[in-house]
PDB file of C-alpha atoms in Angstrom:
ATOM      1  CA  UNK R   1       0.000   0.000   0.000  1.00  0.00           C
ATOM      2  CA  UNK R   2       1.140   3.588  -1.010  1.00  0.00           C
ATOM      3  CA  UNK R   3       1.762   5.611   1.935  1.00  0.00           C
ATOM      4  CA  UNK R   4       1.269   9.219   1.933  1.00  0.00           C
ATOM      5  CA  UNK R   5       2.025  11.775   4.506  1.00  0.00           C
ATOM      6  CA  UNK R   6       2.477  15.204   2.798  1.00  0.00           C
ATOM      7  CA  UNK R   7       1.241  17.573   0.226  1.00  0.00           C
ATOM      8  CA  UNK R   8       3.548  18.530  -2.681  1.00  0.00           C
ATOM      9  CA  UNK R   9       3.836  21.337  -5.573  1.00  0.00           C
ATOM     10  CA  UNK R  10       0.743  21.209  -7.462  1.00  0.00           C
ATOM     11  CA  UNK R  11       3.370  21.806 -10.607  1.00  0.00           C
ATOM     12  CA  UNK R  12       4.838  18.307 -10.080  1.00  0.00           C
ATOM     13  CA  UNK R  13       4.079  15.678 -12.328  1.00  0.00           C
ATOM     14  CA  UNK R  14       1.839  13.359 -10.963  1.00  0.00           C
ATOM     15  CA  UNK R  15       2.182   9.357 -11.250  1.00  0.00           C
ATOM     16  CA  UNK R  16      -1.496   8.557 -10.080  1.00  0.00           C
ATOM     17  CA  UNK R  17      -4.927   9.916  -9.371  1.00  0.00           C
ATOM     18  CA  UNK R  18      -6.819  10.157  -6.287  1.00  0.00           C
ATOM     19  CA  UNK R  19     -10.328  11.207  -6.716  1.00  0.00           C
ATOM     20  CA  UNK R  20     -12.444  12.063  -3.935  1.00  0.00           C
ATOM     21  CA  UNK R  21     -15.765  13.731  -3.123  1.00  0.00           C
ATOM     22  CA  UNK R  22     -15.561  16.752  -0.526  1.00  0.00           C
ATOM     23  CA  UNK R  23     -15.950  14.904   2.457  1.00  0.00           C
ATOM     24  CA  UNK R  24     -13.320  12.339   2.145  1.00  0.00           C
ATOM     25  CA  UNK R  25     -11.127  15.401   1.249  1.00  0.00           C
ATOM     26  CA  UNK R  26     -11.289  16.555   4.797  1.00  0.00           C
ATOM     27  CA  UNK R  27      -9.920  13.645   6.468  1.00  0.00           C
ATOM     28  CA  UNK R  28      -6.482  13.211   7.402  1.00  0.00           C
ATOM     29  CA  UNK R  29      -6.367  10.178   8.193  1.00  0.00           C
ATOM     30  CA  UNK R  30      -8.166   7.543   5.201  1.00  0.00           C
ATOM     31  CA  UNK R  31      -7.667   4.099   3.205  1.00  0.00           C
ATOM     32  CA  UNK R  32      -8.625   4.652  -0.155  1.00  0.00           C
ATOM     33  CA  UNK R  33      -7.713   3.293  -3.452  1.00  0.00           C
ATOM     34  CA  UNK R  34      -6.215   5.197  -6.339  1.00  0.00           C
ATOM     35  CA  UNK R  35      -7.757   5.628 -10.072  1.00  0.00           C
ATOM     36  CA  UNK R  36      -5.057   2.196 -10.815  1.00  0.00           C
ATOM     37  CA  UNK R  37      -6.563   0.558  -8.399  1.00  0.00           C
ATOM     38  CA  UNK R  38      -3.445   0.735  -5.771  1.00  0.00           C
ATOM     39  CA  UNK R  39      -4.432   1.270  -2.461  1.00  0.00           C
ATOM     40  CA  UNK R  40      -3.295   4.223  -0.642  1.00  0.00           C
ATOM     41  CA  UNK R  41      -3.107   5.381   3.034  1.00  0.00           C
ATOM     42  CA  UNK R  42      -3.236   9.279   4.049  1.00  0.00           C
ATOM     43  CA  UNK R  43      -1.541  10.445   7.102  1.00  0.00           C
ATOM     44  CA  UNK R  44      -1.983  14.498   6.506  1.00  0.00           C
ATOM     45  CA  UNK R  45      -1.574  16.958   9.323  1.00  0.00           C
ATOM     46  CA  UNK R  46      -4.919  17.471  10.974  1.00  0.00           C
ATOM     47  CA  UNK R  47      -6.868  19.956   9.255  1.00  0.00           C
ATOM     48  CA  UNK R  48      -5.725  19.226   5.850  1.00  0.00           C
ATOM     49  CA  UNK R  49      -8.637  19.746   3.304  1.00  0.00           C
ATOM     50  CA  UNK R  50      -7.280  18.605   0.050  1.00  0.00           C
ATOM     51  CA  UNK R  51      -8.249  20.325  -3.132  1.00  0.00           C
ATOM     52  CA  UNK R  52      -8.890  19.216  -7.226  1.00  0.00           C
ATOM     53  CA  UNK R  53      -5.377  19.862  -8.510  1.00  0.00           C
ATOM     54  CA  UNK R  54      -3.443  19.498  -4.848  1.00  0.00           C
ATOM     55  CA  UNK R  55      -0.579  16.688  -5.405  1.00  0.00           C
ATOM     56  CA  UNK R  56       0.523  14.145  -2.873  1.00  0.00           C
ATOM     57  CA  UNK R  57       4.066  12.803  -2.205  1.00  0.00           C
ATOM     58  CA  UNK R  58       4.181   9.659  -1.285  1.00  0.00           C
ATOM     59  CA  UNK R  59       6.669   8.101   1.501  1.00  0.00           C
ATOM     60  CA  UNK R  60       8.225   6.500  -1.777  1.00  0.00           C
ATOM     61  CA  UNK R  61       8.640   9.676  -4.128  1.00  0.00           C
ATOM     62  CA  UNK R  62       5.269   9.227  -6.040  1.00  0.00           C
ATOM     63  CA  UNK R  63       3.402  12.130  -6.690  1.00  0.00           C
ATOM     64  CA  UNK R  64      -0.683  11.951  -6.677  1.00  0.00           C
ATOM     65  CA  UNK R  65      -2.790  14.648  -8.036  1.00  0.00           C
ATOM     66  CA  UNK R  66      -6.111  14.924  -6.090  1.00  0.00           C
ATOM     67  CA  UNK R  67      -8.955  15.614  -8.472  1.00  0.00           C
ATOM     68  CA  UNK R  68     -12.765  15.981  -6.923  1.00  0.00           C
ATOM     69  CA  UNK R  69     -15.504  13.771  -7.528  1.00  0.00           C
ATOM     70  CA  UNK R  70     -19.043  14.926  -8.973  1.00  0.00           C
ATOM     71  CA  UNK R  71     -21.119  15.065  -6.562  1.00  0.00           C
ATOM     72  CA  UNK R  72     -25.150  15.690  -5.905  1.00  0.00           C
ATOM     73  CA  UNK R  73     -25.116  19.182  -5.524  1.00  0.00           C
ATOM     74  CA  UNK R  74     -27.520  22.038  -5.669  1.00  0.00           C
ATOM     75  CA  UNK R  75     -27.180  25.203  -7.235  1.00  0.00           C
ATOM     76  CA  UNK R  76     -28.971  28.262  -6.554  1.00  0.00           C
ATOM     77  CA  UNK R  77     -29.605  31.624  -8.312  1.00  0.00           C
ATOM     78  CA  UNK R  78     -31.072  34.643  -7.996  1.00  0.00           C
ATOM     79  CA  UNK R  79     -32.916  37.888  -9.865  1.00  0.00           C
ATOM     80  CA  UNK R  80     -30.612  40.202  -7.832  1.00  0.00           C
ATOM     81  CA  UNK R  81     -27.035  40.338  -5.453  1.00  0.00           C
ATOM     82  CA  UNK R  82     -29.182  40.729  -2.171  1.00  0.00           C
ATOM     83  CA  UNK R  83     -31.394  37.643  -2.502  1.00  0.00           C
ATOM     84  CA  UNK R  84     -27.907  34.909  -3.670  1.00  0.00           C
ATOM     85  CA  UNK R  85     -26.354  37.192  -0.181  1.00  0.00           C
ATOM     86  CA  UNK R  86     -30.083  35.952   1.712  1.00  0.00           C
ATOM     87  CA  UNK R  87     -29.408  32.732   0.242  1.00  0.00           C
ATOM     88  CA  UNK R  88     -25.803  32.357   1.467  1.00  0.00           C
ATOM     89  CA  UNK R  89     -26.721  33.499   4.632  1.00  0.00           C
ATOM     90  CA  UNK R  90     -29.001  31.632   5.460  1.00  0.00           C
ATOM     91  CA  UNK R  91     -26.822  28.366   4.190  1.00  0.00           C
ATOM     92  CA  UNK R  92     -24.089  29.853   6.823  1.00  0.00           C
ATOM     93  CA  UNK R  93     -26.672  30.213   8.996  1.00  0.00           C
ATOM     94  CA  UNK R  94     -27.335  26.193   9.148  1.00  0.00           C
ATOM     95  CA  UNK R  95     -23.040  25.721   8.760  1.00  0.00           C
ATOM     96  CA  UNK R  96     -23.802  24.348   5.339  1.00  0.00           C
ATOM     97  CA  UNK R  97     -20.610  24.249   3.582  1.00  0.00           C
ATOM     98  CA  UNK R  98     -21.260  26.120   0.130  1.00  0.00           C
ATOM     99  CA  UNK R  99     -19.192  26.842  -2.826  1.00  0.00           C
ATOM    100  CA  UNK R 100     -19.575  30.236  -4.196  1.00  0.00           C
ATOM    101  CA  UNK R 101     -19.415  31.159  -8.157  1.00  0.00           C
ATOM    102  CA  UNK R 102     -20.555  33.750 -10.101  1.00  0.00           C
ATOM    103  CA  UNK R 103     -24.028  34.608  -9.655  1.00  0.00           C
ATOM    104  CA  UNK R 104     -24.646  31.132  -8.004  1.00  0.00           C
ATOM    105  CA  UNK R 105     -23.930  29.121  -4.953  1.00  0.00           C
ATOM    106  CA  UNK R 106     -23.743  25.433  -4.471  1.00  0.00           C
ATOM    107  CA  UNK R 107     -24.222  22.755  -1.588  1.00  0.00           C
ATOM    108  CA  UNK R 108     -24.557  19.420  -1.065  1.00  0.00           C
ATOM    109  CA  UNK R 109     -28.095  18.045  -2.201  1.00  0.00           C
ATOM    110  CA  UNK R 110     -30.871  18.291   0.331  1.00  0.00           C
ATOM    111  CA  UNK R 111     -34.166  18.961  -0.274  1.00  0.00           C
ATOM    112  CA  UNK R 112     -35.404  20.909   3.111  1.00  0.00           C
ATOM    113  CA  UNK R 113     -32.738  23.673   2.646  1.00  0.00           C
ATOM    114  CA  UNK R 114     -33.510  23.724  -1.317  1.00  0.00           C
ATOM    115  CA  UNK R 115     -37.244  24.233  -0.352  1.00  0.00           C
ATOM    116  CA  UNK R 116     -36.705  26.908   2.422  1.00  0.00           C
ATOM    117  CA  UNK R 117     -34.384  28.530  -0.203  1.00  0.00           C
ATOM    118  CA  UNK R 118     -37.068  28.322  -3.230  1.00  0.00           C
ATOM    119  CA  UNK R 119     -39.500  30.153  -0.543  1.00  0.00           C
ATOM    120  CA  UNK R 120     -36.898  32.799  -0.308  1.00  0.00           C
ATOM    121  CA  UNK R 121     -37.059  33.580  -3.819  1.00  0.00           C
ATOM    122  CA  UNK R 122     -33.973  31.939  -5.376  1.00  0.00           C
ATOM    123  CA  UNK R 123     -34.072  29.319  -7.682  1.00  0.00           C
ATOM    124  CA  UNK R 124     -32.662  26.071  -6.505  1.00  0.00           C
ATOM    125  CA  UNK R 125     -31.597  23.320  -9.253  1.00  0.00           C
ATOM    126  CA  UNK R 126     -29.438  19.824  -8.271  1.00  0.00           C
ATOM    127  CA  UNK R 127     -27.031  19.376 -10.546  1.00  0.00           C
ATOM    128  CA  UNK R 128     -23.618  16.834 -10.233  1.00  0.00           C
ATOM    129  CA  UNK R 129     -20.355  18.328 -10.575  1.00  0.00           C
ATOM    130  CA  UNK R 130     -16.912  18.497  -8.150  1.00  0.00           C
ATOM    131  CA  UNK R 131     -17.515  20.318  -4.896  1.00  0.00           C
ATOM    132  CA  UNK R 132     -15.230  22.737  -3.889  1.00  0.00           C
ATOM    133  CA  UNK R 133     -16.451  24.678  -1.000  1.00  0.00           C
ATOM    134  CA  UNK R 134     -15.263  27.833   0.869  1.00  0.00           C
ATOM    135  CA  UNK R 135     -12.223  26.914   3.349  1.00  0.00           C
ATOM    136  CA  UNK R 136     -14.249  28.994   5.789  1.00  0.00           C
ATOM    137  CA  UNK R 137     -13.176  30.981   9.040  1.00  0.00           C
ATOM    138  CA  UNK R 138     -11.260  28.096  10.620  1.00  0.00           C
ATOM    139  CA  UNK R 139      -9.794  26.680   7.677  1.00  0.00           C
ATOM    140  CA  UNK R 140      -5.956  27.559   8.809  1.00  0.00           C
ATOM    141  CA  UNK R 141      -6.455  24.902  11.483  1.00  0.00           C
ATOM    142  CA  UNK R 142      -8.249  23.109  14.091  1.00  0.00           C
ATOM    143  CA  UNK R 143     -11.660  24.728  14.765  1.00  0.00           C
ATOM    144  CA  UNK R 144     -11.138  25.591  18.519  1.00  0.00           C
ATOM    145  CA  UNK R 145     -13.852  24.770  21.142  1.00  0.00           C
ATOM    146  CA  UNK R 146     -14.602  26.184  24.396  1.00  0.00           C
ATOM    147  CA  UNK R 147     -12.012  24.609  26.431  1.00  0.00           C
ATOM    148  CA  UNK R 148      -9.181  25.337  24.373  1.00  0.00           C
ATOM    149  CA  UNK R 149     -10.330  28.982  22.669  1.00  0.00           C
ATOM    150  CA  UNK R 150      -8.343  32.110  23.333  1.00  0.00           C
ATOM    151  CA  UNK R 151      -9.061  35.261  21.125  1.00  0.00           C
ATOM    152  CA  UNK R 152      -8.504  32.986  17.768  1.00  0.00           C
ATOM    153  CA  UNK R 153     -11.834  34.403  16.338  1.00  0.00           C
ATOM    154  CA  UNK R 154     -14.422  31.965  17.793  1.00  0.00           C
ATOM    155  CA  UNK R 155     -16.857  34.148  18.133  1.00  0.00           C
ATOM    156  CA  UNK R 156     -19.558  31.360  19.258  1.00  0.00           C
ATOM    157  CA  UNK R 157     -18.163  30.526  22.270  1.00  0.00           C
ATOM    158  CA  UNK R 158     -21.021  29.848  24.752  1.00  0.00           C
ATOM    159  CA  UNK R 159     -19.238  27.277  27.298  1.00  0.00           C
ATOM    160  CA  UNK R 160     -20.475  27.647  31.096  1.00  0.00           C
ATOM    161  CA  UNK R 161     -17.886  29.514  33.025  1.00  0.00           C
ATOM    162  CA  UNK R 162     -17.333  29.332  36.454  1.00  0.00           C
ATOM    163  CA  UNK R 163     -19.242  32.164  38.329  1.00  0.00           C
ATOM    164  CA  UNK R 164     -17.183  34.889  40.226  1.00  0.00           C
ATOM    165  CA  UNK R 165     -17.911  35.707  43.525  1.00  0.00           C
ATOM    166  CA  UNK R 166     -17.905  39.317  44.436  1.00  0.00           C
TER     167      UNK R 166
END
């Protein structure tokens, strides 16, 4: 089994493929099988999300270019910039991950967010095609809960603290 444990320049020329939907992309640690057939284990640094077009170097010198899978997805557009910014929000609103393009926004397939967002006003179509969405505000590492947050931006940090006694 090909063992790989870090990322490499996307320039390099790659010896296999990996192809992966979104969330398989976010795990650092997976057993998967390449486009030959060869399988492959991922030891990343926590946090990695891998990419279409990231490459892999294996523990052996191979290079693996990542390329992401179609997947049920769907798209929504709108008559104006304010309803698609309605749309998003309310999408980040229910920490749906969404992939913004221009003058449309995608997520994963699911019916009860494509309704609410059709009674919004936006237009809501499934399509399949390779999901890519926004890193988001923790994407430079480990999302930090209350325990462990200091001022890293978590700004929904609603842990029970100890009262003070004055």
């Amino acid at each position: 089994m090909m063992i790989v444990r870090k990322l490499a320049s996307s320039l390099a020329q790659a010896d296999d493929t990996l192809t992966l939907p979104f969330e398989q992309r976010c795990k650092s640690r997976l057993r998967t099988t390449l486009v030959s057939g060869e399988e492959v284990g991922l030891f990343l640094e926590r946090g990695t999300i891998l990419r279409g077009g990231n490459c892999l170097e294996a523990d052996d010198g191979r290079i693996v270019r990542v390329e992401s899978a179609a997947e049920n997805l769907m798209e929504v557009r709108a008559g104006d910039a304010e309803s698609l910014a309605r749309a998003a929000y309310h999408l980040g609103n229910r920490h749906t991950p969404i992939q913004i393009g221009d003058g449309w926004l995608r997520f994963a397939a699911d019916h009860v967010l494509a309704e609410m967002l059709v009674g919004l006003g936006v237009e809501a179509s499934a399509l399949a095609a390779p999901f890519e969405p926004e890193p988001g505000a923790y994407a430079a590492g480990h999302h930090q809960h209350s325990g462990e947050a200091k001022h890293a931006g978590v700004i929904h940090d609603f842990a029970l603290r100890p009262r003070k006694h004055s």
